[in-house]
mmCIF file of C-alpha atoms in Angstrom:
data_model
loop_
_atom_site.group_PDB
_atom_site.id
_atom_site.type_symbol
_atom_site.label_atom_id
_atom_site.label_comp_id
_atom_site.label_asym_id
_atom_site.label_seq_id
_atom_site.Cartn_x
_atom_site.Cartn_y
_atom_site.Cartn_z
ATOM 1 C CA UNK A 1 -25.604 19.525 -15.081
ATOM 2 C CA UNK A 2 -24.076 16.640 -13.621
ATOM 3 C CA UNK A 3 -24.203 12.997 -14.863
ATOM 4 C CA UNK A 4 -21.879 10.073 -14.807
ATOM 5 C CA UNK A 5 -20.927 10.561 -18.697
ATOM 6 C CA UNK A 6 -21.188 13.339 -20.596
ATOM 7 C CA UNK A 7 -22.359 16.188 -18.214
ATOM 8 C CA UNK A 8 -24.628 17.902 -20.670
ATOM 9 C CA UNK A 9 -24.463 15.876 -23.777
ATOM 10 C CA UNK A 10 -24.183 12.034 -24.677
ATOM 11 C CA UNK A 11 -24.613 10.748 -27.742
ATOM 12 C CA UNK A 12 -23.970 7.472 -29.750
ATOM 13 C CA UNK A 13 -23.306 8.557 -33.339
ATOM 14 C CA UNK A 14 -22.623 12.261 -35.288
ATOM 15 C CA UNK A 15 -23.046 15.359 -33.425
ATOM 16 C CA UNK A 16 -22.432 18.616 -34.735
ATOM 17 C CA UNK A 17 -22.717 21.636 -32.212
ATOM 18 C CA UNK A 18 -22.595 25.676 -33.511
ATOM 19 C CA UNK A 19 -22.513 28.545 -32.113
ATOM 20 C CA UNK A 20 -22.935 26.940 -28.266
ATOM 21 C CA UNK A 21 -21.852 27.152 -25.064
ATOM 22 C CA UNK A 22 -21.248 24.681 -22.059
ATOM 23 C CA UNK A 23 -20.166 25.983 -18.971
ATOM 24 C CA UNK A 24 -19.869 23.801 -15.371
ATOM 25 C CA UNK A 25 -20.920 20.897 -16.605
ATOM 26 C CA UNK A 26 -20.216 17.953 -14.533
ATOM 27 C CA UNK A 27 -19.631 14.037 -15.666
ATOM 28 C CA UNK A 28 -18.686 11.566 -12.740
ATOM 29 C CA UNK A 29 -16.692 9.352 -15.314
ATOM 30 C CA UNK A 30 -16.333 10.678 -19.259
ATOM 31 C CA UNK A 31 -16.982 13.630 -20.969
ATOM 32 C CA UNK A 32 -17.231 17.083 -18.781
ATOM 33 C CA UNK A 33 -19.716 18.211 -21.043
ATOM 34 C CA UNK A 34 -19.798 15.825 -23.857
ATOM 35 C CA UNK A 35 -19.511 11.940 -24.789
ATOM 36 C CA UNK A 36 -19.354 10.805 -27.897
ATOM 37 C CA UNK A 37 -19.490 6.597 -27.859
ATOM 38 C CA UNK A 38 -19.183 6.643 -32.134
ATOM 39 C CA UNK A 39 -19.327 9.003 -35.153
ATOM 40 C CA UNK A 40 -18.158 12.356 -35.918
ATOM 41 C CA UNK A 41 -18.234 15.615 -33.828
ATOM 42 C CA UNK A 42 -17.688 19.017 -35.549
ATOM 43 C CA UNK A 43 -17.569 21.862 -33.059
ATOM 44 C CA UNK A 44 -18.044 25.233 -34.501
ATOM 45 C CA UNK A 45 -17.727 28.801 -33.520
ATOM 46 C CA UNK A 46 -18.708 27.269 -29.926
ATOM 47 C CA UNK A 47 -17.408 27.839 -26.361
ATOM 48 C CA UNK A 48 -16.644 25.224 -23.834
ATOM 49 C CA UNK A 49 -15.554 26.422 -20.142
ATOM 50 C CA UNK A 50 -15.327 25.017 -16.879
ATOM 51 C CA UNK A 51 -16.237 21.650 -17.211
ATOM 52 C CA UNK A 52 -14.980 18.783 -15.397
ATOM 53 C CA UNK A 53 -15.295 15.144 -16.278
ATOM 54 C CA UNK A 54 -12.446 12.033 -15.526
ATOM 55 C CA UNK A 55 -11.311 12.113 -18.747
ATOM 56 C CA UNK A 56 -11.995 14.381 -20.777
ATOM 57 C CA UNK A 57 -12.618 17.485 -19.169
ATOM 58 C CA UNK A 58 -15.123 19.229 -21.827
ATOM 59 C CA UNK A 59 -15.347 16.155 -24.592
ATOM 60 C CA UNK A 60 -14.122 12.531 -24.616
ATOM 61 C CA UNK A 61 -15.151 10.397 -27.229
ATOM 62 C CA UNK A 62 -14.525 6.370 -27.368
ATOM 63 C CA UNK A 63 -14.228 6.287 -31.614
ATOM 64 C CA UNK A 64 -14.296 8.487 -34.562
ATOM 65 C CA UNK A 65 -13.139 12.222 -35.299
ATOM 66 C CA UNK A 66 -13.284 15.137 -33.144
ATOM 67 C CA UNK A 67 -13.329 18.777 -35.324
ATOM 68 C CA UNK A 68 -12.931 22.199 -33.696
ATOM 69 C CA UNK A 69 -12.892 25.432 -35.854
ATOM 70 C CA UNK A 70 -13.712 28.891 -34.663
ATOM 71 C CA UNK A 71 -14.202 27.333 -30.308
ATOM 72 C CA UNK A 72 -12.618 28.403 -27.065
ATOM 73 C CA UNK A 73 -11.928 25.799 -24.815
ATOM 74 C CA UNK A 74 -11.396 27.700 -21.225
ATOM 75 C CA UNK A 75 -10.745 26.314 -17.772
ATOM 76 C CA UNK A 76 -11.505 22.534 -18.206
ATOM 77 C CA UNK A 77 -10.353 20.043 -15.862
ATOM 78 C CA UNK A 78 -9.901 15.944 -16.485
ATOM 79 C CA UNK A 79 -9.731 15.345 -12.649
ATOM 80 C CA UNK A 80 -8.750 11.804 -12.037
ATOM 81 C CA UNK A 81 -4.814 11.459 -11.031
ATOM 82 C CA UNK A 82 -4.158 9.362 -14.277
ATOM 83 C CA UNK A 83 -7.015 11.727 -15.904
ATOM 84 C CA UNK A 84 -6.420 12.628 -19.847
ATOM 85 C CA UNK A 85 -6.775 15.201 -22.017
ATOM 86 C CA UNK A 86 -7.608 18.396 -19.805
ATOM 87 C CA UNK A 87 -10.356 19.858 -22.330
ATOM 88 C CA UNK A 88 -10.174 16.929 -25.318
ATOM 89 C CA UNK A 89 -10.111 13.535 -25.068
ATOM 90 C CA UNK A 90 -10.153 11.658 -28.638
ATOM 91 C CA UNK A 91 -8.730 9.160 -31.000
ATOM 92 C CA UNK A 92 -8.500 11.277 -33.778
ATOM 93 C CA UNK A 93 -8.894 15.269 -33.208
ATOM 94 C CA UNK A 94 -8.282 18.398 -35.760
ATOM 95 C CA UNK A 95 -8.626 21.937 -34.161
ATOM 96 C CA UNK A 96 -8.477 25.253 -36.465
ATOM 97 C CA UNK A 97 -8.256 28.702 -35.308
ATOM 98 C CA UNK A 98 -9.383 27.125 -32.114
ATOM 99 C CA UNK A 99 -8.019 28.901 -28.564
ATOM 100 C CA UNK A 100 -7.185 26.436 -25.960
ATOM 101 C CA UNK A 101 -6.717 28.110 -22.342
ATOM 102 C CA UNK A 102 -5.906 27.028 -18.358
ATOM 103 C CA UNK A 103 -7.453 23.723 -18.791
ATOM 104 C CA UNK A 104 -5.858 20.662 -16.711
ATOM 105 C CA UNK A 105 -5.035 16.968 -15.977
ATOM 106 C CA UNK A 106 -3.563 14.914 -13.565
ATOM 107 C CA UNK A 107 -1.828 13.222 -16.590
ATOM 108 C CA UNK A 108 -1.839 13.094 -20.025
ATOM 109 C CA UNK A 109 -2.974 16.553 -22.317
ATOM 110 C CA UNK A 110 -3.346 19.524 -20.418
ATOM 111 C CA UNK A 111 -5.902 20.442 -23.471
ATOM 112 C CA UNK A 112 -5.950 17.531 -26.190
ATOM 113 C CA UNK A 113 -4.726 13.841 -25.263
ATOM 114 C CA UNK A 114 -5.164 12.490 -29.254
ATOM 115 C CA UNK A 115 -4.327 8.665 -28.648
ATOM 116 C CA UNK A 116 -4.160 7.924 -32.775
ATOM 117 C CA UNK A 117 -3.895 11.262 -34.706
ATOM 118 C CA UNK A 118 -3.567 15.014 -34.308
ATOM 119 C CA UNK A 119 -3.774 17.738 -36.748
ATOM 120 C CA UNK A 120 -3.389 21.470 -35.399
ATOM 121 C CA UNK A 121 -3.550 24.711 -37.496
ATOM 122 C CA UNK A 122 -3.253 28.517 -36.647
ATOM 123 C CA UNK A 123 -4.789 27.685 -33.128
ATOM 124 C CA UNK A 124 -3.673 28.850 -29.494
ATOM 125 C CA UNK A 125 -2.736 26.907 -26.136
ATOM 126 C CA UNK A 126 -1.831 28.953 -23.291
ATOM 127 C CA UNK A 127 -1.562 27.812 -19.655
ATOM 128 C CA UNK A 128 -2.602 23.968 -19.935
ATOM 129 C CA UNK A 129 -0.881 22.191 -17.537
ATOM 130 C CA UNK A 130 -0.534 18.004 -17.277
ATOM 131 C CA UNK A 131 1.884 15.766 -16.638
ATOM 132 C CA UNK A 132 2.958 14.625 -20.062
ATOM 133 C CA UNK A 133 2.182 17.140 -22.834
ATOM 134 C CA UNK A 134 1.674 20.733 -21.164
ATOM 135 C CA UNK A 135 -0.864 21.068 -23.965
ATOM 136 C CA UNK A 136 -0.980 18.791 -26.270
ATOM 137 C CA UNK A 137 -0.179 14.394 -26.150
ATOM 138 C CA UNK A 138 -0.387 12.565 -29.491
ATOM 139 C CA UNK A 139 0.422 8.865 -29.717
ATOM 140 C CA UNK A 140 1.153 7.306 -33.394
ATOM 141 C CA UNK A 141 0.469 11.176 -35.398
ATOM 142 C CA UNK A 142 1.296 14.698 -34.921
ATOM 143 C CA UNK A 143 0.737 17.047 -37.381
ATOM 144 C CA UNK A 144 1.128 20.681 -35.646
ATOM 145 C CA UNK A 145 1.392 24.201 -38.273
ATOM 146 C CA UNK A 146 1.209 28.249 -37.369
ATOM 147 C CA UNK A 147 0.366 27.616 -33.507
ATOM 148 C CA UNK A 148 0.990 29.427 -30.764
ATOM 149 C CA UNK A 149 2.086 27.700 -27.442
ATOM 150 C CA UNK A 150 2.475 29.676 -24.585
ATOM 151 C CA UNK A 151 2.883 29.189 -20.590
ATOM 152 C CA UNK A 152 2.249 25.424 -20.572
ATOM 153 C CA UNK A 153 3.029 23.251 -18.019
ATOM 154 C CA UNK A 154 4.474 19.600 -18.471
ATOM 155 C CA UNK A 155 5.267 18.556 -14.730
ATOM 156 C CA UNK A 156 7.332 15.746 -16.212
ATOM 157 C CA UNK A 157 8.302 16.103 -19.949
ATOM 158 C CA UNK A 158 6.981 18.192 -23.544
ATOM 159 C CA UNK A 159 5.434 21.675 -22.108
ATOM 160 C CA UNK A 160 3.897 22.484 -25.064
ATOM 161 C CA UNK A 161 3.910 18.495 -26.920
ATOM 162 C CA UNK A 162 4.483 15.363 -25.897
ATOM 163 C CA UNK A 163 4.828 12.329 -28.642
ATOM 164 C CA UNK A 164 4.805 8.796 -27.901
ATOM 165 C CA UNK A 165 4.580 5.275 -29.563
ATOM 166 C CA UNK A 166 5.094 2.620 -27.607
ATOM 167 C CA UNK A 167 8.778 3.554 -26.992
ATOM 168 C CA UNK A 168 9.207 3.540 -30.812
ATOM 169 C CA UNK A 169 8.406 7.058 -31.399
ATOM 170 C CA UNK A 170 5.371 8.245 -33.663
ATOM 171 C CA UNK A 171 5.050 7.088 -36.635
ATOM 172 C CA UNK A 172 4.498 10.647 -38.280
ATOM 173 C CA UNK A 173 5.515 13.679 -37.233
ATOM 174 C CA UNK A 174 5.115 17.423 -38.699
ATOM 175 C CA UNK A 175 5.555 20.771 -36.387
#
């Protein structure tokens, strides 16, 4: 599938998605597979892999909360030079016992680019590569617990987390 946002999915409000794969989808501008304009998106038990989108390789969503329990994110690609957030690209993102692998950006959050708060538990993130943030960028809060964080690549600085607040530093920070 290939669209100019969200490659196979774009919605305006809630979306929940179980049990589902995307693979190669294709979104000229946001969302590889997914765009979410508003609302909440709860991603369960679900695979995302090989999807390429500007920002937001597999999901980018403009507002709300992004949830991933149980889902592989494999292989995604934010492809624009100041692209962000190689597999997730979200204001406000929580992943559990969610395995984040080889996905990519030409800037910001090889696999999650949270731009107001990020909450990671007992997940996985093994060769992301970006510029800032190997695998994961938060602005403003990081809240990071019983992760594993191997092989990531930060071409300039964090290869595994990069935190940043307007030069002031976050305003919360737990790892």
């Amino acid at each position: 599938n290939v669209t100019y946002d969200g490659g196979a999915v774009y919605a305006f409000t809630d979306l929940t998605i179980s049990a589902s794969s995307f693979t190669l989808n294709e979104s000229l501008h946001y969302g590889g597979a997914i765009f979410v304009f508003d609302g909440a998106v709860d991603i369960e038990s679900s695979t995302l892999t090989s999807n390429t989108g500007t920002f937001g390789g597999a999901v980018y969503m403009n507002a709300g909360q992004l949830t991933s329990v149980d889902s592989r994110f494999v292989g995604n690609r934010a492809t624009d030079g100041f692209g962000q957030g190689g597999a997730i690209n979200a204001p406000n993102v929580t992943v559990e016992t969610s395995d984040f692998v080889a996905n990519t950006t030409g800037m910001d959050g090889g696999a999650i680019y949270a731009y107001e708060e990020l909450g990671v538990e007992t997940s996985t993130f093994t060769s992301n590569q970006a510029v800032n943030g190997g695998a994961l960028y938060a602005a403003l809060i990081a809240h990071i617990g019983e992760s594993d964080f191997t092989g990531n690549d930060a071409m300039s600085a964090g290869g595994a987390l990069f935190v940043y607040r307007d030069g002031a530093g976050p305003e919360e920070m737990d790892v």
